[in-house]
Short mmCIF file of C-alpha atoms in Angstrom, two decimals:
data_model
loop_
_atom_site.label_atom_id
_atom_site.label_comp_id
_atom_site.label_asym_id
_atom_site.label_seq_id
_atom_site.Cartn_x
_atom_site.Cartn_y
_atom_site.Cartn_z
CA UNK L 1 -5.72 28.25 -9.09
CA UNK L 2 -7.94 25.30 -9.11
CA UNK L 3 -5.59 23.31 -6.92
CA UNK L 4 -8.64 20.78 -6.22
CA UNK L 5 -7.82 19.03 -9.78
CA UNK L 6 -4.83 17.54 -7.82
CA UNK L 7 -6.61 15.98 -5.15
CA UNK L 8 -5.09 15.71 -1.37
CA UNK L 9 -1.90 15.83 -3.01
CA UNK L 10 -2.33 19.43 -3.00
CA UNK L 11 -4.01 20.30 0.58
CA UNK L 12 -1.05 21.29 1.72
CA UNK L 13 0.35 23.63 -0.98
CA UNK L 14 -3.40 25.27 -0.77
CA UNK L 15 -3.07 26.00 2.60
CA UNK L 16 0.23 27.67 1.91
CA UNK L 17 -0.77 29.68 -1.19
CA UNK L 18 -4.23 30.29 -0.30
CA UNK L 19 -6.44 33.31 -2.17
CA UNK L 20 -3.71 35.71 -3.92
CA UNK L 21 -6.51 38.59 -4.05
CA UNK L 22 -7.42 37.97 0.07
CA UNK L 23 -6.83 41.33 2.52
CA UNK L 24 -7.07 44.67 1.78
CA UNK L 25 -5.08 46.79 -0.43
CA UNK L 26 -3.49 50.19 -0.16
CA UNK L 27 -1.30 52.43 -2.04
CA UNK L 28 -1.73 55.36 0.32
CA UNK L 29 -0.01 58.71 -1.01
CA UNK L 30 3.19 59.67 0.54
CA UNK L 31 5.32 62.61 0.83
CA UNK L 32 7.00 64.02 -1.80
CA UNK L 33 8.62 67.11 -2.92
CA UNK L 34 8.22 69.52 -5.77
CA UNK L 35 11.08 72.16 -6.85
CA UNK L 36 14.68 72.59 -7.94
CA UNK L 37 17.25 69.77 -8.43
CA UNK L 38 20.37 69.45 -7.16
CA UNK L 39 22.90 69.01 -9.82
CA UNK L 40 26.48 70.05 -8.04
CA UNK L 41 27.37 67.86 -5.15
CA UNK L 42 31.04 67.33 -3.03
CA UNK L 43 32.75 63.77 -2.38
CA UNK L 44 35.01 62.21 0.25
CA UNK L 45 36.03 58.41 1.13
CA UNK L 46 36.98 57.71 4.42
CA UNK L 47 39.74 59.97 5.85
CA UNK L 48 39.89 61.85 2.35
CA UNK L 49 39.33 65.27 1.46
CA UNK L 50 36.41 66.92 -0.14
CA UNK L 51 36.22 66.81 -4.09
CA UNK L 52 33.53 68.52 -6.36
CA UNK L 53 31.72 66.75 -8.67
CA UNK L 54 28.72 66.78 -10.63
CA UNK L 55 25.44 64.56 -9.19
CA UNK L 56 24.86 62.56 -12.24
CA UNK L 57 28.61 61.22 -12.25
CA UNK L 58 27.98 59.41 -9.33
CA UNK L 59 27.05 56.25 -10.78
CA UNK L 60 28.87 56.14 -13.70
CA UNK L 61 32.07 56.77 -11.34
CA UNK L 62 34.26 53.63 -10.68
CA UNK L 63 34.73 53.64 -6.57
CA UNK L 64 36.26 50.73 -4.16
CA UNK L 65 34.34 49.43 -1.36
CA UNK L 66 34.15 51.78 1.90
CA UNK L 67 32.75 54.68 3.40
CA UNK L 68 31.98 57.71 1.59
CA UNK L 69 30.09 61.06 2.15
CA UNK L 70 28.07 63.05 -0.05
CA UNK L 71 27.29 66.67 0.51
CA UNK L 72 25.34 69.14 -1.30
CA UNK L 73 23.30 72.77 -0.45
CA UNK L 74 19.67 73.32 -0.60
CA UNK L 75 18.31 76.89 -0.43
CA UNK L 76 15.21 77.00 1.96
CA UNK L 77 14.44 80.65 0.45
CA UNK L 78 13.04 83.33 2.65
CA UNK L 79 10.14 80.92 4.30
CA UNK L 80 12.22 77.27 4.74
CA UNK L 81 11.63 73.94 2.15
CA UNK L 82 11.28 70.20 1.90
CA UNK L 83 14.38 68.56 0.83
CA UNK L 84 13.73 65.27 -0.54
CA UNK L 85 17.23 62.94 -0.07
CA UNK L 86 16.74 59.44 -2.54
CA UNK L 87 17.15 56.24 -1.91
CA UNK L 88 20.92 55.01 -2.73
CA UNK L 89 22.32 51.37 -1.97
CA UNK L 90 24.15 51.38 1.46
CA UNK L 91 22.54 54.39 2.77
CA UNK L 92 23.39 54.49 6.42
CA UNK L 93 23.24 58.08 7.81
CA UNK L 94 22.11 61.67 7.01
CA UNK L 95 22.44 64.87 8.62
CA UNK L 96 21.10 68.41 7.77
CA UNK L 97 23.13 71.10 9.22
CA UNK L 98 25.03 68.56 10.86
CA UNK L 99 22.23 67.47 12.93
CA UNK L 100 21.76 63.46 12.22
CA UNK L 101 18.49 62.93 10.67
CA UNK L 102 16.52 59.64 9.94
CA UNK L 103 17.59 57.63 6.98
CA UNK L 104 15.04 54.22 6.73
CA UNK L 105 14.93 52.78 2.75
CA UNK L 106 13.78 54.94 0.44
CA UNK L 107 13.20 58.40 -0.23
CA UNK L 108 13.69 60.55 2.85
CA UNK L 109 11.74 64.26 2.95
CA UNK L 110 13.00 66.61 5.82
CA UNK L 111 11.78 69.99 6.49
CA UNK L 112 14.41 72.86 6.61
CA UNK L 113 13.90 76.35 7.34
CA UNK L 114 14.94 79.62 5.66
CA UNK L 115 18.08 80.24 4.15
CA UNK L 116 21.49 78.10 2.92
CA UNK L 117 21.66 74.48 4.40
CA UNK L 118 23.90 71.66 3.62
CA UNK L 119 22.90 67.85 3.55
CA UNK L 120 25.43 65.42 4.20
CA UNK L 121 25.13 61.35 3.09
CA UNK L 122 26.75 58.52 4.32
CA UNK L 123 27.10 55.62 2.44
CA UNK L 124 28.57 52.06 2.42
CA UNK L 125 30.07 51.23 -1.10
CA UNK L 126 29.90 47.52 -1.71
CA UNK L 127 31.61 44.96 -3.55
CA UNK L 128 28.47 44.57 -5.88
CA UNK L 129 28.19 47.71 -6.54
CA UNK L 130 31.50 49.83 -6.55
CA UNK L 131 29.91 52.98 -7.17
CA UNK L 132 27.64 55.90 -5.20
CA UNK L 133 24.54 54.46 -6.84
CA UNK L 134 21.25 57.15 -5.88
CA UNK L 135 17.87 57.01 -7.70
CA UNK L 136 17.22 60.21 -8.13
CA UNK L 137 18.54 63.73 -7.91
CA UNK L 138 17.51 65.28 -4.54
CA UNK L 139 15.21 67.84 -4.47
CA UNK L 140 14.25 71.19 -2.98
CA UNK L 141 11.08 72.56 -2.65
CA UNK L 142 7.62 72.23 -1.94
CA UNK L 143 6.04 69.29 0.51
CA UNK L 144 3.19 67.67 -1.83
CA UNK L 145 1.09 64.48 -0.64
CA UNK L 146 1.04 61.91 -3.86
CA UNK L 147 0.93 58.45 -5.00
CA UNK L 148 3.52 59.21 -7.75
CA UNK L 149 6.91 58.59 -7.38
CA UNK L 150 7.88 56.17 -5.19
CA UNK L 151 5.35 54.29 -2.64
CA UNK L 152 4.54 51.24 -0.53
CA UNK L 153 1.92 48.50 -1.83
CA UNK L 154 0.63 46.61 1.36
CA UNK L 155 -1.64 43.57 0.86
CA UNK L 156 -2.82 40.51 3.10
CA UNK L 157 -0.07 37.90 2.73
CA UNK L 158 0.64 34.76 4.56
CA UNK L 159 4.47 35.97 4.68
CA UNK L 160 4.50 39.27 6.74
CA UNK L 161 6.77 37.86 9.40
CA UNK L 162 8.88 37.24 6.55
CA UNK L 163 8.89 40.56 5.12
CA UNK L 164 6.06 39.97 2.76
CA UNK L 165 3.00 41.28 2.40
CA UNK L 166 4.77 44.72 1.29
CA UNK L 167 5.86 45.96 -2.21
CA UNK L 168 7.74 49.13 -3.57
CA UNK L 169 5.77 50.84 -6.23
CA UNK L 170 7.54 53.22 -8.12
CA UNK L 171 4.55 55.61 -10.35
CA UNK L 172 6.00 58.03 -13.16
CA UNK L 173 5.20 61.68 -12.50
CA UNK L 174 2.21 62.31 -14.26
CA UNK L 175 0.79 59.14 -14.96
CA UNK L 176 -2.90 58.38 -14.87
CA UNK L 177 -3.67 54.89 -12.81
CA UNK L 178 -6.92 54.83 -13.97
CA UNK L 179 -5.27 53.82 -17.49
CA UNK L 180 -4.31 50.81 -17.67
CA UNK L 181 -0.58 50.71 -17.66
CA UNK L 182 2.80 49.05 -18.63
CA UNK L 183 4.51 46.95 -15.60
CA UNK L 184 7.85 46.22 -14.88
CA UNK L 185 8.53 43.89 -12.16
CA UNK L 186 11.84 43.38 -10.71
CA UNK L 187 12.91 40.90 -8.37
CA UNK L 188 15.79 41.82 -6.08
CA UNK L 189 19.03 40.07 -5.69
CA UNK L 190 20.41 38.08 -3.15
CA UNK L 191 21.23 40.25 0.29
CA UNK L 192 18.62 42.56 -1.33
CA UNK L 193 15.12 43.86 -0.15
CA UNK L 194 12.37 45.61 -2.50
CA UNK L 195 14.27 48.78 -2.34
CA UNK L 196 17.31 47.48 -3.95
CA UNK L 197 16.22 48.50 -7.78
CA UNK L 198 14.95 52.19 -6.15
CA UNK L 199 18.37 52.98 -6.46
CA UNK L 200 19.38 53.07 -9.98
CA UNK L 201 19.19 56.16 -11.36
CA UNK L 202 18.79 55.18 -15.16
CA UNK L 203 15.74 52.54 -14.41
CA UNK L 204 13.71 55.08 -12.83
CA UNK L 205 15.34 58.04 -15.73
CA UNK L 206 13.57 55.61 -18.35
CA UNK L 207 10.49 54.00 -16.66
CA UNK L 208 9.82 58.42 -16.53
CA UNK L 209 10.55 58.86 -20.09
CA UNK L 210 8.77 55.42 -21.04
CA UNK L 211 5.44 56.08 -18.66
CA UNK L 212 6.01 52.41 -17.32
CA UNK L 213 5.12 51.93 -13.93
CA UNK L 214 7.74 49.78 -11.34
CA UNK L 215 6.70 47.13 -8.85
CA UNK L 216 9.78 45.45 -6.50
CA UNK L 217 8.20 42.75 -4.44
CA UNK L 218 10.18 40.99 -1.22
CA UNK L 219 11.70 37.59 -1.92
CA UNK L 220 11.01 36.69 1.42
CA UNK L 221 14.79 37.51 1.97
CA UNK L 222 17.34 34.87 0.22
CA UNK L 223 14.96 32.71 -0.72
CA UNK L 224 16.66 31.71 -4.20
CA UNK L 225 12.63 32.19 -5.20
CA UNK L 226 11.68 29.18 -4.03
CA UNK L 227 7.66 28.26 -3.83
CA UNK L 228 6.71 31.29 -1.07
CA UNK L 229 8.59 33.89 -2.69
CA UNK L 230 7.36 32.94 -5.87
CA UNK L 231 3.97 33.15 -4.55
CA UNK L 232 4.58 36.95 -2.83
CA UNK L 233 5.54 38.06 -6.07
CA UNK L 234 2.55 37.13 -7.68
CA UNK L 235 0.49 38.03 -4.84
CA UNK L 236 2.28 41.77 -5.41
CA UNK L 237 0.76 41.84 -8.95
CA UNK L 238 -2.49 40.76 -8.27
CA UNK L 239 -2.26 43.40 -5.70
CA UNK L 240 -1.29 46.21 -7.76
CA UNK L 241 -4.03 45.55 -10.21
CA UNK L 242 -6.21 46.47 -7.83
CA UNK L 243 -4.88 50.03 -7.04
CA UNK L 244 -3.36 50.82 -10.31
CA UNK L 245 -4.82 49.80 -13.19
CA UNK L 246 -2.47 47.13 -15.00
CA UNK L 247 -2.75 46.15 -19.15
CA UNK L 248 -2.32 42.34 -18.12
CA UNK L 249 -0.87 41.31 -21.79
CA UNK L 250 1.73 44.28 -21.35
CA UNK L 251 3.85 43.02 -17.56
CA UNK L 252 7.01 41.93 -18.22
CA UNK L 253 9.40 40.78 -15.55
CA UNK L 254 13.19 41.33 -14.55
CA UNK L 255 16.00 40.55 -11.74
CA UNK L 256 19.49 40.04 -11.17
CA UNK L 257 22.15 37.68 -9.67
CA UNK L 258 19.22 35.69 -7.19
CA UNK L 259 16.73 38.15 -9.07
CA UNK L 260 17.59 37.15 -11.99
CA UNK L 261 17.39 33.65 -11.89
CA UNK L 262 13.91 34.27 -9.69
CA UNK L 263 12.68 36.22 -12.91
CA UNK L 264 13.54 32.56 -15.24
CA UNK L 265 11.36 30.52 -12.47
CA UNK L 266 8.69 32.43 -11.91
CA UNK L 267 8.45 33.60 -15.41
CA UNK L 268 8.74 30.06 -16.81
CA UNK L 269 6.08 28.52 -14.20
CA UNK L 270 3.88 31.39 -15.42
CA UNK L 271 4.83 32.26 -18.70
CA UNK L 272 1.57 33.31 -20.04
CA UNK L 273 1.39 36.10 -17.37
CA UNK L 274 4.43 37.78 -18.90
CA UNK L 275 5.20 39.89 -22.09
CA UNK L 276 9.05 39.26 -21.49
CA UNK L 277 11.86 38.30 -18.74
CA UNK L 278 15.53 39.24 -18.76
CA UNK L 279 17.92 37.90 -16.17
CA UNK L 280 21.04 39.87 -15.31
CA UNK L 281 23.78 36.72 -14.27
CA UNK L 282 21.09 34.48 -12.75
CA UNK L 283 21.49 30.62 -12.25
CA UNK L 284 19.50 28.42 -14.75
CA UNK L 285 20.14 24.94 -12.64
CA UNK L 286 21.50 25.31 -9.38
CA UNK L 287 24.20 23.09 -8.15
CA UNK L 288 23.09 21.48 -4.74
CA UNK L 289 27.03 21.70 -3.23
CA UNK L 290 27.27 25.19 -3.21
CA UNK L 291 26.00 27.83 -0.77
CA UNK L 292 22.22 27.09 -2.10
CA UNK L 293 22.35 24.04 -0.29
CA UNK L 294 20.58 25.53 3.09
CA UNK L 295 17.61 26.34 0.85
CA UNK L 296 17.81 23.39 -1.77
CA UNK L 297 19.28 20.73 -0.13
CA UNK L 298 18.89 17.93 -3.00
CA UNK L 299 18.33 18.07 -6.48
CA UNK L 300 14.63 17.44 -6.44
CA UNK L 301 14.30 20.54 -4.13
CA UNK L 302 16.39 22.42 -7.03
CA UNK L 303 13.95 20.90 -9.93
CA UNK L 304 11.31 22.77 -8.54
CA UNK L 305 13.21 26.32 -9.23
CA UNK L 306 15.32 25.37 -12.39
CA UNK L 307 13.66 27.31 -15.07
CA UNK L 308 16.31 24.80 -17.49
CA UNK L 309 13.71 21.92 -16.23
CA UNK L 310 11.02 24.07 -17.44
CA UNK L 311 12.48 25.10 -20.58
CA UNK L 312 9.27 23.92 -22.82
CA UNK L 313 7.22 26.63 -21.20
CA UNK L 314 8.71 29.58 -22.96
CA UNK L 315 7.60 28.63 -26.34
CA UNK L 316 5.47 32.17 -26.47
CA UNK L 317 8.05 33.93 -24.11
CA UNK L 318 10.82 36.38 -25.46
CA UNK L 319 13.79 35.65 -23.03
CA UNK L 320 16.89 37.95 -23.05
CA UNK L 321 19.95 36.84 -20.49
CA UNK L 322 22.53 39.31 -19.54
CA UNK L 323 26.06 37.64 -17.94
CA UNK L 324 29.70 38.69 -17.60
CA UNK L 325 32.28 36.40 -18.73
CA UNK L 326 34.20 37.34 -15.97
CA UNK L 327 31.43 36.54 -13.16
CA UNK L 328 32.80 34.11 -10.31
CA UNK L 329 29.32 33.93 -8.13
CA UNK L 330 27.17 33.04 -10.90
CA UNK L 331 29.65 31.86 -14.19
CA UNK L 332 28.59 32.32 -17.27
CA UNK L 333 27.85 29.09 -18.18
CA UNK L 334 24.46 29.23 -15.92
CA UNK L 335 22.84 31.43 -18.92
CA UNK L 336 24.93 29.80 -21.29
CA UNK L 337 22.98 26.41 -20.99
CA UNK L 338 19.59 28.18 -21.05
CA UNK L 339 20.04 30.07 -23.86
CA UNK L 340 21.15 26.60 -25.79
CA UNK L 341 18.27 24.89 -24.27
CA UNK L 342 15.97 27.37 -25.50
CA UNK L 343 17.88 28.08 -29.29
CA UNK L 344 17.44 23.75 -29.61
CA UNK L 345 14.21 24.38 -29.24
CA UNK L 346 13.97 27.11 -31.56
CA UNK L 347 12.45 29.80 -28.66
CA UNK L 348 13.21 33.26 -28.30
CA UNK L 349 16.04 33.66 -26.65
CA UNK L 350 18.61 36.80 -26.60
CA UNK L 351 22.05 36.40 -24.76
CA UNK L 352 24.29 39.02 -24.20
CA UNK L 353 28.14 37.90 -23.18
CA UNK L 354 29.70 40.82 -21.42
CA UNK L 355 33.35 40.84 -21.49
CA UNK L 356 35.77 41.60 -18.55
CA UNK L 357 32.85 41.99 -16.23
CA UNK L 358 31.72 40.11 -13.05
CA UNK L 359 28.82 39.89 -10.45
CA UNK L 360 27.89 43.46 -10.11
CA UNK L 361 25.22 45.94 -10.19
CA UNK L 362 26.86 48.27 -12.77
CA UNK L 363 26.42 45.60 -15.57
CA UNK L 364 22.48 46.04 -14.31
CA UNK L 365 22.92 49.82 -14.83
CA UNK L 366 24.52 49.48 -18.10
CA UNK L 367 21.77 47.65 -19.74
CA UNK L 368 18.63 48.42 -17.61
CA UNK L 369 17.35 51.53 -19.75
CA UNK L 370 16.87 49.11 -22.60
CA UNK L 371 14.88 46.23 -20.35
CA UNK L 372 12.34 49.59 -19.68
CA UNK L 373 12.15 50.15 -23.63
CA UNK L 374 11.53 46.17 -23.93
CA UNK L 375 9.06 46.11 -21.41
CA UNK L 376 7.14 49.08 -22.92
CA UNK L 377 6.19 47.36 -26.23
CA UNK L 378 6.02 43.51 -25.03
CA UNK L 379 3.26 41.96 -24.80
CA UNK L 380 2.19 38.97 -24.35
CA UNK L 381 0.57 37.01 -27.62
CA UNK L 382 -2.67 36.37 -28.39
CA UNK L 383 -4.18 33.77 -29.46
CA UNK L 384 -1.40 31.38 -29.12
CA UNK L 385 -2.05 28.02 -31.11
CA UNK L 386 0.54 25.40 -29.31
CA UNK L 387 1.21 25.40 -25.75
CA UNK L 388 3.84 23.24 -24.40
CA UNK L 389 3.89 22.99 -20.07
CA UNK L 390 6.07 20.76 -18.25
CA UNK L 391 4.90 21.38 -14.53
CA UNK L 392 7.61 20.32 -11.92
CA UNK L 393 5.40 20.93 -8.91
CA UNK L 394 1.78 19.37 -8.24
CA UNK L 395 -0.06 23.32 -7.80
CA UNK L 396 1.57 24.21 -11.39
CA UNK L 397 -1.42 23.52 -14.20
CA UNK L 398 -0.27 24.72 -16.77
CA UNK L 399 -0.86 27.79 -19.11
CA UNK L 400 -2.84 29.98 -21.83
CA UNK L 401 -5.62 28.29 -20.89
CA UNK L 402 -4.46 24.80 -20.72
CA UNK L 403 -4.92 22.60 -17.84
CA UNK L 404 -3.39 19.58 -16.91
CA UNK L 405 -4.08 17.24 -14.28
CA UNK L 406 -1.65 14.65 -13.10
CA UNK L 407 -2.26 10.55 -13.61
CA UNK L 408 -0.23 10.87 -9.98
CA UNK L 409 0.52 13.86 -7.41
CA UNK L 410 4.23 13.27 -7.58
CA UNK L 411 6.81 14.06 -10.74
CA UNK L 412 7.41 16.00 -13.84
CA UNK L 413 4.01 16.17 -15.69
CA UNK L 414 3.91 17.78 -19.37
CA UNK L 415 1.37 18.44 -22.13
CA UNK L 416 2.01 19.87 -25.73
CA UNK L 417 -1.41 20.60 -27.75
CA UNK L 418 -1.79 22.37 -31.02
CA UNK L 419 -4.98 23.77 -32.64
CA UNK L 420 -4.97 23.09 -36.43
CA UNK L 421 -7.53 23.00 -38.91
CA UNK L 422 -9.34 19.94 -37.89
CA UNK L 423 -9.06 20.77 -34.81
CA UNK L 424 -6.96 20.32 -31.64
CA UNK L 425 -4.11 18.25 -31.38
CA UNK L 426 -2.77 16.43 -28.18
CA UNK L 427 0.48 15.83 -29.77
CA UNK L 428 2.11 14.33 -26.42
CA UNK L 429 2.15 13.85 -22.54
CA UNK L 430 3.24 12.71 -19.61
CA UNK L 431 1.88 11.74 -16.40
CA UNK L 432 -1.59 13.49 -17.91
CA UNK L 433 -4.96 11.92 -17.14
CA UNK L 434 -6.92 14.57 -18.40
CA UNK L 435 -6.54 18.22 -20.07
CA UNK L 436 -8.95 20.45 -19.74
CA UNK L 437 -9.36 23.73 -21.91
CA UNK L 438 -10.89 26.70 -21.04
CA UNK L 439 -13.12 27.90 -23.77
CA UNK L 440 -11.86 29.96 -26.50
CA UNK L 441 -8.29 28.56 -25.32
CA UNK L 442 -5.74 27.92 -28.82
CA UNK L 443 -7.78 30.70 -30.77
CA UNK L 444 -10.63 28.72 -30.63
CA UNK L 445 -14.21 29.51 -31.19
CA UNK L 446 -15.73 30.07 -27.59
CA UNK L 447 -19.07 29.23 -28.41
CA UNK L 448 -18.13 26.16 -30.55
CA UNK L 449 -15.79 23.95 -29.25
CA UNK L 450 -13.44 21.80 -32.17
CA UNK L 451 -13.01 18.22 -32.63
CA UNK L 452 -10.24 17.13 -30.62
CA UNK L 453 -7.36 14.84 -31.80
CA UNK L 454 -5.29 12.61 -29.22
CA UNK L 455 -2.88 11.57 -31.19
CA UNK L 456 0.26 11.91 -29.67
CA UNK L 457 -0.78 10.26 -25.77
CA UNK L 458 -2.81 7.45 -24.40
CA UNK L 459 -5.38 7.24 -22.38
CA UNK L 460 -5.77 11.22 -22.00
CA UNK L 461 -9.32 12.57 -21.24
CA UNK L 462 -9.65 15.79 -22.98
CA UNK L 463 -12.34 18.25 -22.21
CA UNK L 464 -13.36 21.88 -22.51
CA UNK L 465 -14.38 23.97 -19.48
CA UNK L 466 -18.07 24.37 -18.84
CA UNK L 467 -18.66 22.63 -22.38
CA UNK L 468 -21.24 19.88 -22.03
CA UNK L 469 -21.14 17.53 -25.20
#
């Protein structure tokens, strides 16, 4: 990351983000299961009777919070089966044959033997969700070892005893990893852990049909994606590359309610690392008195996660924002400003007002199929030709192969430069003492390095990487 432009300024923050590619990295293969779906499946709330219903209208099925059970029947067939039981939000227990079994996140594969059995799920309907919401259908059949479906990255991080240094990896059946692939990234919402997104059934139906690959990092719990969890989430892509192989120009990135304003700042503070980011109901500029205060207790604390500070760095960054007009935990007018800030600046910006709906994860479900068929053709541009960075924190040097380093370590720094025909333009900045470009940066010729035009700043050294004049 270069962090010694910035001097001692930046010890610190080195120490804390150190070497993103440091520790070893495993995607080991896990246990899956191979055979018939379950399609037909029984319901009952708390105290209710049983009703029959039909697996795939559990999501779609308008429920109030509470306890509910799921049951359905697996046929072991004259030698016994696996059954594999998905991941679904508020999971607490499972039994087979009435006989409790584990139930940790994610998929769950238990061994029955011959013959009829029937597996019973308990689960906790929340507020956010008001629905039975299950990734996948169950399964019955045949124990396999694989790395498709889903699976658990693990990589050296600083933030283990925080949760980090783990990732949920979900791989399409039948994709190669040696190809490199399209990523989706999703950042999980407040209360949430990297197994939150594992449980929407049409995200995982699409990223199937699409051949686009899934990767849920930890914030670090509810971090609001400050600095750290920023950092684990890029640590979790640099990690994956490694394992599976990853079309860099093609990762696009996602989230809702915390998520989704984590997916604005860390797409905005990186913007040339992503093909596109859509935020389901996320905050664009935080307001200090409210329940963030904990975590960002003063407004220069929140300037440093605002992606409406940062605006300027989407100029080559498709944006789409997803809100409810009805949302009380995150109102509308959060992606409201954003999207103006971005359409004044004539950026690429898509917002979708959602009537009559609030903070919840069916508005996620609604719309999620069509972030997957976004994500599979994005990518990100190149050669870009003007690059405008305003970097909020001292570590952030900007993007697309422009670097900026600060005339001092503290406050808002920005550049805008332009390649034209006679050559580069430094058409303004602020608190710059120097750019430097790496070669071939703008579209430019790597071998022959263009005049270079400071026209819009003073007192701005300008130089090109490795280029000696």
């Amino acid at each position: 990351m270069a962090l010694e432009r910035f001097g001692a300024a930046a010890a610190g923050i080195a120490l804390i983000l150190g070497t993103r590619s440091a520790g070893a990295v495993t995607l080991e293969p896990h246990p899956d299961v191979r055979g018939q779906e379950v399609t037909a499946v029984d319901v009952r709330d708390d105290g209710d009777s049983w009703r029959a219903g039909a697996w795939d209208d559990l999501s779609t099925t308008r429920r109030d919070p509470g306890s509910y059970d799921v049951r359905f029947a697996v046929d072991g067939g004259p030698s016994g089966a696996a059954v594999m039981v998905p991941h679904c939000a508020g999971r607490k227990r499972m039994a087979v044959d009435g006989v409790s079994v584990q139930s940790p996140p994610g998929p769950v594969v238990v061994d029955v033997g011959p013959g009829r059995h029937e597996v019973l799920v308990g689960i906790e309907v929340s507020k956010y969700e008001r629905r039975i919401a299950c990734g996948e259908r169950p399964r019955a059949g045949t124990r396999v070892q694989t790395v498709e479906g889903f699976g658990t990255l693990t990589f050296g991080s600083p933030y283990v005893p925080r949760g980090g240094g783990q990732a949920v990896v979900f791989v399409p059946p039948g994709h190669d990893v040696s190809r490199p692939c399209v990523l989706l990234v999703g950042l999980h919402p407040w209360n949430g852990t990297p197994w939150t997104y594992a449980a929407y059934a049409e995200l995982l139906h699409e990223a199937r049909a699409r051949d686009v690959v899934l990767l849920f990092p930890s914030g670090l719990g509810n971090s609001l994606y400050t600095a750290e969890a920023e950092d684990e989430a890029m640590r979790s892509i640099d990690a994956l590359t490694e394992v599976v192989a990853v079309d860099p120009r093609a990762v696009s990135l996602w989230g809702a309610s915390m998520g989704g304003a984590g997916a604005t700042t860390v797409g905005f503070h990186h913007p040339d690392r992503f093909a596109s980011v859509t935020s389901f109901f996320g905050d664009s500029k935080y307001d200090v008195t409210t329940y963030v205060r904990a975590l960002l207790p003063d407004h220069a604390a929140a300037h440093g996660v605002n992606a409406l500070d940062v605006v300027e760095n989407a100029l080559h960054l498709p944006v789409w924002l997803i809100h409810g007009e009805a949302d009380r935990t995150s109102p509308i007018r959060q992606s409201e400003m954003l999207a103006g800030a971005m359409r004044a600046r004539h950026l690429d910006v898509q917002f979708d007002r959602v009537p009559h709906v609030g903070h919840q994860g069916p508005l996620v479900a609604r719309f999620i199929a069509r972030v997957v068929d976004r994500a599979a053709t994005a990518r990100v541009p190149t050669p870009v030709r003007r690059v405008t960075y305003r970097s909020v924190r001292p570590w952030d040097e900007g993007a697309y192969g422009v670097h900026l380093v600060r005339r001092t370590p503290h406050g808002n720094a920005f550049v805008d430069v332009e390649a034209r025909d006679d050559g580069v333009h430094v058409r303004h900045a602020e608190n710059v003492r120097a750019i430097v470009l790496d070669p071939g940066a703008l579209g430019t010729a790597a071998g022959r390095p263009p005049a270079v035009v400071v026209d819009g700043a003073r007192d701005v050294v300008v130089s090109w990487a490795g280029h000696t004049p």
